[in-house]
Short mmCIF file of C-alpha atoms and ligand atoms in Angstrom, two decimals:
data_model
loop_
_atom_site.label_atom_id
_atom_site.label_comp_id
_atom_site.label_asym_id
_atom_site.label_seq_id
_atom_site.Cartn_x
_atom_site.Cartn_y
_atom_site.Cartn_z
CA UNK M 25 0.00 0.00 0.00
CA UNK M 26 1.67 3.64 -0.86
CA UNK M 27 2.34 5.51 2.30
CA UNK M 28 1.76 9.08 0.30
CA UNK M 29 -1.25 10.37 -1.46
CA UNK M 30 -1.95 13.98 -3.10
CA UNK M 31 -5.53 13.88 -0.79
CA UNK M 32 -6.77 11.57 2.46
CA UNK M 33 -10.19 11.98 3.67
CA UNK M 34 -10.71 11.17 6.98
CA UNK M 35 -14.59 9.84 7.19
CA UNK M 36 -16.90 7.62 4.21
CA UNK M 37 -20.15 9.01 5.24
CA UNK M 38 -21.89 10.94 2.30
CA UNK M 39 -19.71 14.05 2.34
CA UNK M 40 -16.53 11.75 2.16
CA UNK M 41 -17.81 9.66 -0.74
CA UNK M 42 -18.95 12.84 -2.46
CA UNK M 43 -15.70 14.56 -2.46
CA UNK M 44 -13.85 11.43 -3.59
CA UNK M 45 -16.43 11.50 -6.20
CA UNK M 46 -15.00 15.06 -7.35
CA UNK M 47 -11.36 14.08 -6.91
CA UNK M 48 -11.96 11.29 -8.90
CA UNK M 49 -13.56 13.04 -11.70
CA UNK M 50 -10.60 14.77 -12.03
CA UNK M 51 -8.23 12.16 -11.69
CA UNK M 52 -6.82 13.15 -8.36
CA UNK M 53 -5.29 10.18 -6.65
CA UNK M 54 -6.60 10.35 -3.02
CA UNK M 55 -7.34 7.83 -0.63
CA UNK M 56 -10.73 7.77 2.18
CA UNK M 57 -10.73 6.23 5.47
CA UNK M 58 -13.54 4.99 7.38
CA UNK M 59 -13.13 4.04 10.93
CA UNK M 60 -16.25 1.14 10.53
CA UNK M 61 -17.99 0.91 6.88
CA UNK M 62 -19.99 3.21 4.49
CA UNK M 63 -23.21 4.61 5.76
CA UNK M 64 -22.33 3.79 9.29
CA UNK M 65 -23.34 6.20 11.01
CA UNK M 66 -27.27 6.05 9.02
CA UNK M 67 -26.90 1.87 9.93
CA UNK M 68 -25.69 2.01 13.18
CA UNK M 69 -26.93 5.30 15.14
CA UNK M 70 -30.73 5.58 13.97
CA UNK M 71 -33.61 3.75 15.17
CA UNK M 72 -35.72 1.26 13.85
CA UNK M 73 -38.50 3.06 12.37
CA UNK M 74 -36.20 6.40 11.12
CA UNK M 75 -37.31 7.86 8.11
CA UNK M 76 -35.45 10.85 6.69
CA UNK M 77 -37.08 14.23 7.93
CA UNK M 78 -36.15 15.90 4.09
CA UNK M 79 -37.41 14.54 1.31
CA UNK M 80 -36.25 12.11 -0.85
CA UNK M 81 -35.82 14.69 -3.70
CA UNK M 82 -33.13 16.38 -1.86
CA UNK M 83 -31.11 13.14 -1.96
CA UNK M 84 -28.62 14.92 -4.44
CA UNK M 85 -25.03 13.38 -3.82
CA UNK M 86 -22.55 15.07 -7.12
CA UNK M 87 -24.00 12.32 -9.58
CA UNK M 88 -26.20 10.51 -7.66
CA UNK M 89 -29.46 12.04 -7.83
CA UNK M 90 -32.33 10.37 -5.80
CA UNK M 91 -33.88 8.07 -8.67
CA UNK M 92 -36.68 5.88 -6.83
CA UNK M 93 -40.60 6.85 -7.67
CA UNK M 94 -41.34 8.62 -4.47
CA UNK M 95 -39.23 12.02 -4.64
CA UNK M 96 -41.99 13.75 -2.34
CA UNK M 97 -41.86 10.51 0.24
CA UNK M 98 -38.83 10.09 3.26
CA UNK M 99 -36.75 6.87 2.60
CA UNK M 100 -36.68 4.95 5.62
CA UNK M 101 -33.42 3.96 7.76
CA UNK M 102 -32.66 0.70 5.45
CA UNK M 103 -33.50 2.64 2.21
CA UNK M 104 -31.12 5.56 2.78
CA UNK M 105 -28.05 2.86 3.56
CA UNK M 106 -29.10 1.02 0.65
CA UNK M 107 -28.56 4.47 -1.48
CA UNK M 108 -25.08 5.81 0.49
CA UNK M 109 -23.81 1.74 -0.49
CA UNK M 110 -25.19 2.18 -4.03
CA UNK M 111 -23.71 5.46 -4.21
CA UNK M 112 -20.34 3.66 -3.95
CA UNK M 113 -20.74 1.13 -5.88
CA UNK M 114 -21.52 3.38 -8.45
CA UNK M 115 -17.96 4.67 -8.98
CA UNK M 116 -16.10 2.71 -6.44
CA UNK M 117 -13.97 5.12 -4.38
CA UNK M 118 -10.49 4.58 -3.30
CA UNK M 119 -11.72 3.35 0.32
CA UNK M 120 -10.66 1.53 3.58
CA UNK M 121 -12.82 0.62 5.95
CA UNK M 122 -12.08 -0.46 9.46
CA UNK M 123 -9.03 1.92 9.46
CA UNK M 124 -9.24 4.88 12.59
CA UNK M 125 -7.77 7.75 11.99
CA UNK M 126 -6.02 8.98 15.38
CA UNK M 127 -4.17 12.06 14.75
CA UNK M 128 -3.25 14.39 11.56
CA UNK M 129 -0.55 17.01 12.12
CA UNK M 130 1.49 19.08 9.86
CA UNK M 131 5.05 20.18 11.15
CA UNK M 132 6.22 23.83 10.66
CA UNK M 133 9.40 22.74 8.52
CA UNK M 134 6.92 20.45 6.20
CA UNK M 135 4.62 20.61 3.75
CA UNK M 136 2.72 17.48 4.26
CA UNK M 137 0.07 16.28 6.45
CA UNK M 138 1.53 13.05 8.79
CA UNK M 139 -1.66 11.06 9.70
CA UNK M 140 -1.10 8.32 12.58
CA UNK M 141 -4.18 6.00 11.90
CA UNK M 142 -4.56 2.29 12.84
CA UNK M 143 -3.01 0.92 9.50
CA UNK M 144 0.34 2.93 10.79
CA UNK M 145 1.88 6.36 9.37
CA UNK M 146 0.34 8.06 6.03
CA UNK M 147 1.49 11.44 4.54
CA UNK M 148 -0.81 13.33 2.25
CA UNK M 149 -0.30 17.18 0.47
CA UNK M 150 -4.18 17.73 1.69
CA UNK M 151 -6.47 16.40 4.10
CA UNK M 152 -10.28 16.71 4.08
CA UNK M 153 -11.94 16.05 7.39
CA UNK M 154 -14.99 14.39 6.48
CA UNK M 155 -16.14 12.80 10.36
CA UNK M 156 -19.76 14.86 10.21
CA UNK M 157 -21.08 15.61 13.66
CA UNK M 158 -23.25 14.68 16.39
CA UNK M 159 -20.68 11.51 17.10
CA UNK M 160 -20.23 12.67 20.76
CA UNK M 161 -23.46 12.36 23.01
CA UNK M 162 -24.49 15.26 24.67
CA UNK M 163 -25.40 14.34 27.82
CA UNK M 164 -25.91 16.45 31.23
CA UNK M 165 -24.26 15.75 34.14
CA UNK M 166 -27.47 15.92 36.37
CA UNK M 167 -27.91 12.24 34.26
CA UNK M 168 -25.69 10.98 37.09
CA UNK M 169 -28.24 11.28 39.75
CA UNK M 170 -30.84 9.15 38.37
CA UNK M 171 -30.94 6.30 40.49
CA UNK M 172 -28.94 3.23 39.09
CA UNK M 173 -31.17 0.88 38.55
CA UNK M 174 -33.42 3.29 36.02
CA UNK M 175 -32.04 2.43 32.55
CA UNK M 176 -30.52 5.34 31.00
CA UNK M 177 -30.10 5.25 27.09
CA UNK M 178 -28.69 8.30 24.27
CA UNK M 179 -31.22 8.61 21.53
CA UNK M 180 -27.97 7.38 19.06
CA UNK M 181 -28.63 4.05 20.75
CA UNK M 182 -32.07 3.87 20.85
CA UNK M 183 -33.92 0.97 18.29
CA UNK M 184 -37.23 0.49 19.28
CA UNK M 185 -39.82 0.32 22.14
CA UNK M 186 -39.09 -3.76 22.46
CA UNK M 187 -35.24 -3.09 23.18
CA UNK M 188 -36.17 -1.08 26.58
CA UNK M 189 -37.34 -2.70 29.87
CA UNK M 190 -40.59 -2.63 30.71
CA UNK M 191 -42.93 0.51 31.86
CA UNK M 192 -43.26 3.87 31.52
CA UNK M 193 -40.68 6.20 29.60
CA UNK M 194 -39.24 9.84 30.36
CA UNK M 195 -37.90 10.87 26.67
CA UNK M 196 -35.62 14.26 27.85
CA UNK M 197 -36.28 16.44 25.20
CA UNK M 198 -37.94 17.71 22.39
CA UNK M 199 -36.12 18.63 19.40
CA UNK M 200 -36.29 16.37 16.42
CA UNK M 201 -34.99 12.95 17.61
CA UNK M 202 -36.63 13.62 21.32
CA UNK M 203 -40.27 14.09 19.72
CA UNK M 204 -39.65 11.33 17.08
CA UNK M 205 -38.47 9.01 19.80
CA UNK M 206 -41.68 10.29 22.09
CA UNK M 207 -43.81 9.05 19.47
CA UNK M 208 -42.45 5.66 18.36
CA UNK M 209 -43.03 4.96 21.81
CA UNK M 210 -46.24 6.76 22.35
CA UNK M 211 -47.45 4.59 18.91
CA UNK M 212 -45.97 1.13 20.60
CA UNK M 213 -48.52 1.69 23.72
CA UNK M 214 -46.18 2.80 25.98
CA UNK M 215 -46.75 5.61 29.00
CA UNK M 216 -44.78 8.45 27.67
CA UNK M 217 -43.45 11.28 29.83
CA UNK M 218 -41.53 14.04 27.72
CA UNK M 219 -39.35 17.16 28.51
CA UNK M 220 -40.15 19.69 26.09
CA UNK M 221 -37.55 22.25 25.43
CA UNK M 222 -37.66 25.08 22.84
CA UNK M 223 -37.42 23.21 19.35
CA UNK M 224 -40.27 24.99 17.58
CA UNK M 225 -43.11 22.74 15.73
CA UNK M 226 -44.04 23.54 12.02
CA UNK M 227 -46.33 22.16 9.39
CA UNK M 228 -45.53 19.76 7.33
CA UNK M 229 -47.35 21.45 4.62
CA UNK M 230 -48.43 24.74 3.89
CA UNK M 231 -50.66 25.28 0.46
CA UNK M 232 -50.05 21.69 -0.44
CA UNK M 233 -46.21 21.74 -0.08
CA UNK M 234 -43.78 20.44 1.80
CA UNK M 235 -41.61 22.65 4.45
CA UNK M 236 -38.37 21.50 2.92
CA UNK M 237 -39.71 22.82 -0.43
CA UNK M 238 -40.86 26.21 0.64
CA UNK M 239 -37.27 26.80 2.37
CA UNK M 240 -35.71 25.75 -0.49
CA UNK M 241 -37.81 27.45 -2.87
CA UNK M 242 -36.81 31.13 -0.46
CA UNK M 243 -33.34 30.26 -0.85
CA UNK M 244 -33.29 29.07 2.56
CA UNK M 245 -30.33 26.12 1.91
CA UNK M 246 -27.79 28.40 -0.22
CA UNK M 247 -27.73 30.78 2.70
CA UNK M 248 -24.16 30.81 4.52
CA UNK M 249 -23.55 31.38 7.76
CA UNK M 250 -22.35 34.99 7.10
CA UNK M 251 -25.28 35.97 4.76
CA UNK M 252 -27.42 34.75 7.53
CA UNK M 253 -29.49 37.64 9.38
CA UNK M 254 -28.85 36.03 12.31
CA UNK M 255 -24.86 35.25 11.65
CA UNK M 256 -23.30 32.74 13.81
CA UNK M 257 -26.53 32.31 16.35
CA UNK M 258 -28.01 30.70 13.97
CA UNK M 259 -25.64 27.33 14.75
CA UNK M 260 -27.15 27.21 18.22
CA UNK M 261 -31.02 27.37 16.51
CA UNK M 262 -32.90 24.19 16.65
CA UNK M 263 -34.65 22.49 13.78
CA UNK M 264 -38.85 22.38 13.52
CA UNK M 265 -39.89 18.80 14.67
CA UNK M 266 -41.78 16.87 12.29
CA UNK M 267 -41.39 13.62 10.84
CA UNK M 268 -41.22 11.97 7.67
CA UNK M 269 -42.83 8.74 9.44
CA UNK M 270 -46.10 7.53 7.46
CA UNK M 271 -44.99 9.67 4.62
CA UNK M 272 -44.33 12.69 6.58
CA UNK M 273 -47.03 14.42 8.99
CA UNK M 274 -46.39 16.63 11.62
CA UNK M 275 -45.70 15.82 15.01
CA UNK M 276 -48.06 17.81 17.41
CA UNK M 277 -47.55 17.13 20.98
CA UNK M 278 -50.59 18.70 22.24
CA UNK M 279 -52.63 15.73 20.34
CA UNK M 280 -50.33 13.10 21.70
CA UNK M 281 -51.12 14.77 25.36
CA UNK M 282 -54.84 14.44 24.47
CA UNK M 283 -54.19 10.70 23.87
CA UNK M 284 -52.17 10.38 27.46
CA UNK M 285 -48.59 11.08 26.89
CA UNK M 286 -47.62 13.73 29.99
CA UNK M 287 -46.03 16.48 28.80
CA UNK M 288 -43.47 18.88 31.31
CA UNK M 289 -40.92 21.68 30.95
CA UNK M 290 -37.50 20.92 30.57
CA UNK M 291 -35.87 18.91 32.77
CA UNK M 292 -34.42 21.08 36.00
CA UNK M 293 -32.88 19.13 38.10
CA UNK M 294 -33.05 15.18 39.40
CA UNK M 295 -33.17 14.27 43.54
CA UNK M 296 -33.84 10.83 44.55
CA UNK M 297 -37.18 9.97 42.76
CA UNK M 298 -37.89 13.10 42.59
CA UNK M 299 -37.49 15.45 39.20
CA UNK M 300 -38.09 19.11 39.02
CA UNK M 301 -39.09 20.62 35.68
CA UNK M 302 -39.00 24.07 34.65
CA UNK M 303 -42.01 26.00 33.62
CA UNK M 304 -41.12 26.59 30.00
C1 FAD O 24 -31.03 11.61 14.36
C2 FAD O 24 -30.56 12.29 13.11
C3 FAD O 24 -31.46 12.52 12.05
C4 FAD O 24 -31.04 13.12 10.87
N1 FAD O 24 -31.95 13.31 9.87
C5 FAD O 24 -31.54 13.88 8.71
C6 FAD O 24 -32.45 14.06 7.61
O1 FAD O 24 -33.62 13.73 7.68
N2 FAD O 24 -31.98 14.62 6.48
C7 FAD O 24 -30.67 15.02 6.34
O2 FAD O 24 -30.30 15.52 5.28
N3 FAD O 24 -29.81 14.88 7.37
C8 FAD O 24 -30.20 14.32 8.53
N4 FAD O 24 -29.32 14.17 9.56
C9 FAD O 24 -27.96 14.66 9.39
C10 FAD O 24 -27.13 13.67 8.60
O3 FAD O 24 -27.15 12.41 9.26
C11 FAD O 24 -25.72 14.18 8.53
O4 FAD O 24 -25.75 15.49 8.02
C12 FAD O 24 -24.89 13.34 7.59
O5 FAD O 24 -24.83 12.00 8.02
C13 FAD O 24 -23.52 13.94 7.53
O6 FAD O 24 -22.74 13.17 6.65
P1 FAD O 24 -21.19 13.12 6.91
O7 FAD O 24 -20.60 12.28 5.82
O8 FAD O 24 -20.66 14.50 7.12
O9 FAD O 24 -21.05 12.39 8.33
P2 FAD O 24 -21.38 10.89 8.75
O10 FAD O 24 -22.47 10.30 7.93
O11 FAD O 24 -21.54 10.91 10.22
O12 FAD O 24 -20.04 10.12 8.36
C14 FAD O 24 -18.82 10.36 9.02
C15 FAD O 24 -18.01 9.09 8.98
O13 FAD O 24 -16.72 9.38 9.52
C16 FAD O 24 -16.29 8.23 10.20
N5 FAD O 24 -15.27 8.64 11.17
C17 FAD O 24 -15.43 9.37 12.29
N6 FAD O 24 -14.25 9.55 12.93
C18 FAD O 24 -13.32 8.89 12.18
C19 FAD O 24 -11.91 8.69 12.33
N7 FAD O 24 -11.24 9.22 13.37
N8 FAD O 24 -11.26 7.96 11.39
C20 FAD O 24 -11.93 7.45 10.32
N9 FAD O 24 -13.27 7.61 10.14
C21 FAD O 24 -13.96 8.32 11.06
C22 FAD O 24 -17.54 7.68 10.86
O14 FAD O 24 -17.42 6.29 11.14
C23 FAD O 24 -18.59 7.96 9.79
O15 FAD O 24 -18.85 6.84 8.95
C24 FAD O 24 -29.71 13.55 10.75
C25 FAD O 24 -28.79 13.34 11.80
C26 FAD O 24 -29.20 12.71 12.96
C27 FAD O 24 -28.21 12.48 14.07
#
């Protein structure tokens, strides 16, 4: 195996595989590597019943286009592997899989990238850090005080209602995962108790179309940061809940409260068996 390559990416999610796409379109010789397999992250950290929350349509990897029937409809968890593998396939990137990437530095004297990664030393003129986000689970320290014996899961490692012991469920909060989760529940019969936070709801459709299309339609997704009237806040904004579940539909909480899941503010703080909300 050469030990030198003009590019490395570090990560074969979607944004990996689509810039080796480029590089190979112009004959770049570059190499990607993927700490498990492609689509990982889609495979291994969603649940069982995950459907995208954007439509199919915007399934537009650099010459993969989405091509199934049902550009309006949300691919489901299985579906949107199935398209990341057949991405690959389709122009079979220069990839290794199973290899971690631990470190990538660049000494002052040198013009190359040293990467220390668990198939030993690689050097590389560029390096494209393709690892995506949300890897690291957020989670508050106050977690610490539930009592041990309650069984505490991340919603990265949550599958489906079966997988958790029985009775009722606190899902701690409400942005797009939290409600999704809340329901899948709610929908297998369980109790549900659920810490809403400040993740704004929003139609799923307004005048017959879908949110995604209206934002894209206002120009919504070629926005940058900096042309963004609201600048860098706008990283710490939270995205509407709804769900592309059934087709897409939106997720209103005050229905599933109706229907007997108990609804609270966000989660204060945790002593003995007792929890103390806020009043948001
Ligand atoms: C719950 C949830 C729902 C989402 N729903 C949607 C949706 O409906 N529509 C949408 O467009 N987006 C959605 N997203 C966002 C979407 O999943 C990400 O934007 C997308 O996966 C980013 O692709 P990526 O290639 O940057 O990262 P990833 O897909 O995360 O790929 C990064 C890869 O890098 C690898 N890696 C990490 N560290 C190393 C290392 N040190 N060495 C080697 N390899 C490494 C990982 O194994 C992984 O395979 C959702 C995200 C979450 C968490």
């Amino acid at each position: 195996m050469k030990k030198h390559y003009s590019v490395i990416i570090v990560g074969g999610g979607q944004a990996g595989l689509a810039i080796s796409y480029c590089l190979k379109n112009r004959g770049i010789d570059h190499l990607v590597l993927e700490k498990h397999h492609i689509a990982y992250s889609w495979q291994q950290k969603r649940w069982d019943t995950f459907c995208l929350v954007t439509p199919n349509w915007q399934c537009t990897l650099p010459g993969y286009h989405y091509q199934g029937d049902d550009p309006e409809g949300f691919m489901g968890r299985d579906a949107i592997v199935a398209y990341i593998k057949d991405y690959a396939q389709s122009f079979n990137p220069p990839i290794k899989e199973d290899v971690e990437v631990f470190s990538v530095s660049k000494k002052p004297t040198s013009s190359l990238f040293e990467l220390d990664t668990s198939l030993g030393s690689l050097t590389a003129d560029r390096v494209v850090i393709a690892t995506g986000s949300y890897h690291r689970a957020k989670i508050p320290r106050m977690a610490e005080k539930f009592a041990s014996d309650i069984v505490q899961i991340h919603s990265a490692d949550y599958k489906n209602s079966e997988a958790l012991p029985p009775g009722e469920v606190l899902v701690v909060g409400s942005g797009q995962s939290g409600c999704q989760i809340a329901e899948d529940l709610h929908l297998a019969g369980r109790k549900v108790h659920l810490c809403v936070g400040g993740a704004p709801r929003s139609p799923r459709k307004y005048r017959g179309k879908d949110v995604v299309d209206w934002l894209d339609r206002l120009g919504y997704y070629n926005l940058t940061v900096d042309s963004h009237p609201d600048k860098e806040n706008v990283r710490k904004k939270t995205n509407h809940y709804v769900t592309g579940r059934g087709g897409g539909r939106e997720i209103d909480l005050r229905t599933f409260a109706t229907q007997g899941m108990q609804l609270y503010g966000s989660l204060n703080d945790i002593s003995g068996e007792n929890l103390e909300f806020k009043s948001n």
